[in-house]
Amino acid sequence: MCSRLDALLTEMADGSVTRFVWLRQFEVGQNSADMNRLLGRLEFLQTMAVDRTVLSGVPPHRIARLRRQGERYFAGDLRDISGDRRLAILVVCALEWRSAIADAVVETHDRIVGKTWREAKRVCDARADDAKAALKDTLQGLSNFGSALLEAHEDQASLMEAVQNAGGWSSLRGLVSTAAELTDTLAADPLAHVVHGYHRFRRYAPRMLRALDIQAAPVAEPLLAAADIVAGTETTTTRPLTFLRRASKWHRHLNHDDGNRLWEVAVLCHLRDAFRAGDIWLAHSRRYGDLKEALVPTEVARATPKLAMPFEPDLWLADRKSRLADGLERLARAARAGAIPGGSIEDGVLKIDRLTAAVPEEADAMVLDLYNRLPEIRITDLLLEVDDEIGFTEAFTHLRTGVPCKDRVGMLNVLLAEGLNLGLSKMAGATNTHDYFQLSRLSRWHVESDAMARALAMVIEGQSALPMAQFWGAGQTASSDGQFFPTTRHGEAMNLINAKYGHEPGLKAYTHVSDQYGPFATQTIPATVNEAPYILDGLLMTDAGQKIREQYADTGGFTDHVFAVTALLGFQFIPRIRDLPSKRLYLFDPASCPKELKGLIGGKVREPVISSNWPNILRSAATMVAGAMAPSQLLRKFASYPRQHELAVALREIGRIERTLFIIDWLLDADMQRRAQIGLNKGEAHHALKNALRIGRQGEIRDRTAQGQHFRMAGLNLLAAIIIYWNTKHLGQAVAARQRVGLNCAPDLLAHSSPLGWAHILLTGEYRWAKK
């Protein structure tokens, strides 16, 4: 085995790179060709048969560190290091890449299924659009015939003669035939066209199903048996339909299936859904592993101090029943008295008025004067000044030795290249200190996600401690929002088009911003996904996030599951729900609801489901706190297929209770509404600063790898945080200067200032560094 591992560094693949480098060159794909390239790597690693037990007893952080080293070494450099350490890196990479490639295979299949459905919908919509012209002519013709027949009937004239005068029987027969075709076209759904993806699936699906070690819960065993038939490992002439729900639309279309093609497509589409839901999983997978194994044990959950709930469901349910009864009574009294702030309930219909701004007139003039007092500065000098005070470059340690980067200016060049979206080659041409190879070496060995997070935490902590930051808040509330970034044609190939942003492909940076304007967490997510699952990542996986008490989000961040988990972990979740009047209230006993609120009730809470799943609810929340699985990953599983996941249903019921309590509080508390508005405005104001910073490449994110895109977004967020620190510090000095000349600097006015300005910062040109 040692010989086979060492051979990875000398054997060539594709005639150009070593087998070791070839293995690590994998990304989630978008078509069958990409899938087969991934499967080639996975099958090669499987033939090596490295036993996973060799890593037993090795700490996870050590495994992660060895893997990151392997992903940065060139094969020649790796051959030169000592044998034991070289073999340790090779065996860790072989095992970790095997799991990661299997995850990438499942994710690629997910994208191909999604692409197939979108194409089917486009075909369906195109046929409906083409039918509109014919529909108008057909309706006009049938109207003419109908009018002629009715007129003849009223005059007791010959119907045969009326038909002949209106165009004849052949014309009527043609109109009826066309009407029948149009009816079928307009009634068709995308499922009628999804079979066109069969050849795309057939190019990789049997090979994929044979390569993956898929395991299933009892509910998904019929689906797994059907997958074995598609893979060719089971030979049978029957095509079972037991994996379909009884009311599934697939049944109607499968009755007309020719050659079992649609049946195979149905199996592969349901495999995608089952992976998302966790009904099937992969062994030794981080993203698609067994959900039951991923959850921490009940004993660990009970010992988790962060959980804001009792260990007995009866106590929690009794508390929520009391709070609901009290809240409903208060809302009913306000409705009767017409005392709902900014709204009313009339005849069971909720009406909400638009919240008005409350900014003092003199605030704008004061803010303008403060920024006029700030010194103009080059971005290079700004970075050096902030690093002198905080030392954030020390967070970028060498991946192998753990020693902080000694080349401070070089490290700042790399961070500036990421933050300004220039890239290392452009930065090498614009700076007076380093060439491309020097910057590339620094980036490869010092820049990683953990280092970016450590540097950001240092800047956020430093900014929060500045006196000026206290005028904006105490660092206990935050907002989160996604910002769209275009990704050029490559994004289109990766199925990253979101109709909300037009036809331009792209991705989103989902960022958490504290009330002191510090962007303490950011994640790179596809533009096509729901933002809601990512809210808890920023709150639980950063020190600044764990200090938050109130979390604001817009409509995109609102789901019942998020309401549930934030409440269970002690966060007050306050989303701005765009269509709030259409949202229903859920009660334990709808019959006891005050009559003024009857029209707002949506249903009854399923109390037994909560009680029976309470231990697993505790385990789910504790798993998120422990970091064993990213909260977004767990929430996406819960949201994928709740019809078969009782734990997801239980969390949804808890979320309905918490959402009902929130809506009651929101309607009765104008101060809460204004706090949320201010918090969300702070988050959205960040977008303008970041748009100004991403000056390179016309603002497009052109990195093809997920890691490259993540570093670009993280670098942009870090650069924004550094500018916010500098602005906060110098705004404080400007306030002191105003106070010395007797100008008004009241705290209520300073609360309306912000550290997000950039007009005084020179961002473009050559990046020359002062000699230190």
Coordinates of N, CA and C in Angstrom, one line a residue, residues 4 13 92 94 102 145-146 179 219 249 375 400 433 517 520 764:
R4 N 2.0 1.9 -3.5 CA 0.9 2.4 -4.3 C 0.6 3.9 -4.0
A13 N -1.2 11.1 -15.2 CA -2.6 11.0 -15.6 C -3.0 12.0 -16.7
V92 N -4.2 10.4 4.1 CA -5.3 11.2 4.5 C -6.0 11.8 3.3
A94 N -6.1 10.5 0.2 CA -6.8 9.4 -0.5 C -8.1 9.1 0.1
A102 N -17.2 11.6 -3.7 CA -18.6 10.9 -3.7 C -19.6 12.0 -3.4
F145 N -69.1 30.0 -35.0 CA -70.0 28.8 -35.2 C -71.1 28.8 -34.2
G146 N -70.7 29.0 -32.9 CA -71.7 29.0 -31.8 C -72.7 30.1 -32.0
A179 N -58.8 22.7 -30.9 CA -59.2 23.0 -29.5 C -58.8 21.9 -28.6
V219 N -38.0 3.4 4.8 CA -39.0 4.1 3.9 C -38.4 4.2 2.5
K249 N -48.0 12.3 -9.3 CA -48.3 12.6 -10.7 C -47.6 11.7 -11.7
P375 N -9.4 62.4 6.9 CA -8.3 62.6 6.0 C -8.4 61.7 4.8
R400 N 1.9 24.5 7.2 CA 2.6 23.4 7.8 C 3.2 23.7 9.1
T433 N 6.2 45.9 -5.0 CA 7.0 45.1 -4.0 C 7.1 43.6 -4.4
Y517 N -22.2 47.7 12.7 CA -21.8 47.7 11.3 C -20.7 46.7 11.0
F520 N -19.5 40.4 10.6 CA -18.8 39.4 11.4 C -18.8 38.0 10.8
T764 N -8.0 53.0 -6.5 CA -7.5 52.6 -7.8 C -6.1 53.1 -8.0

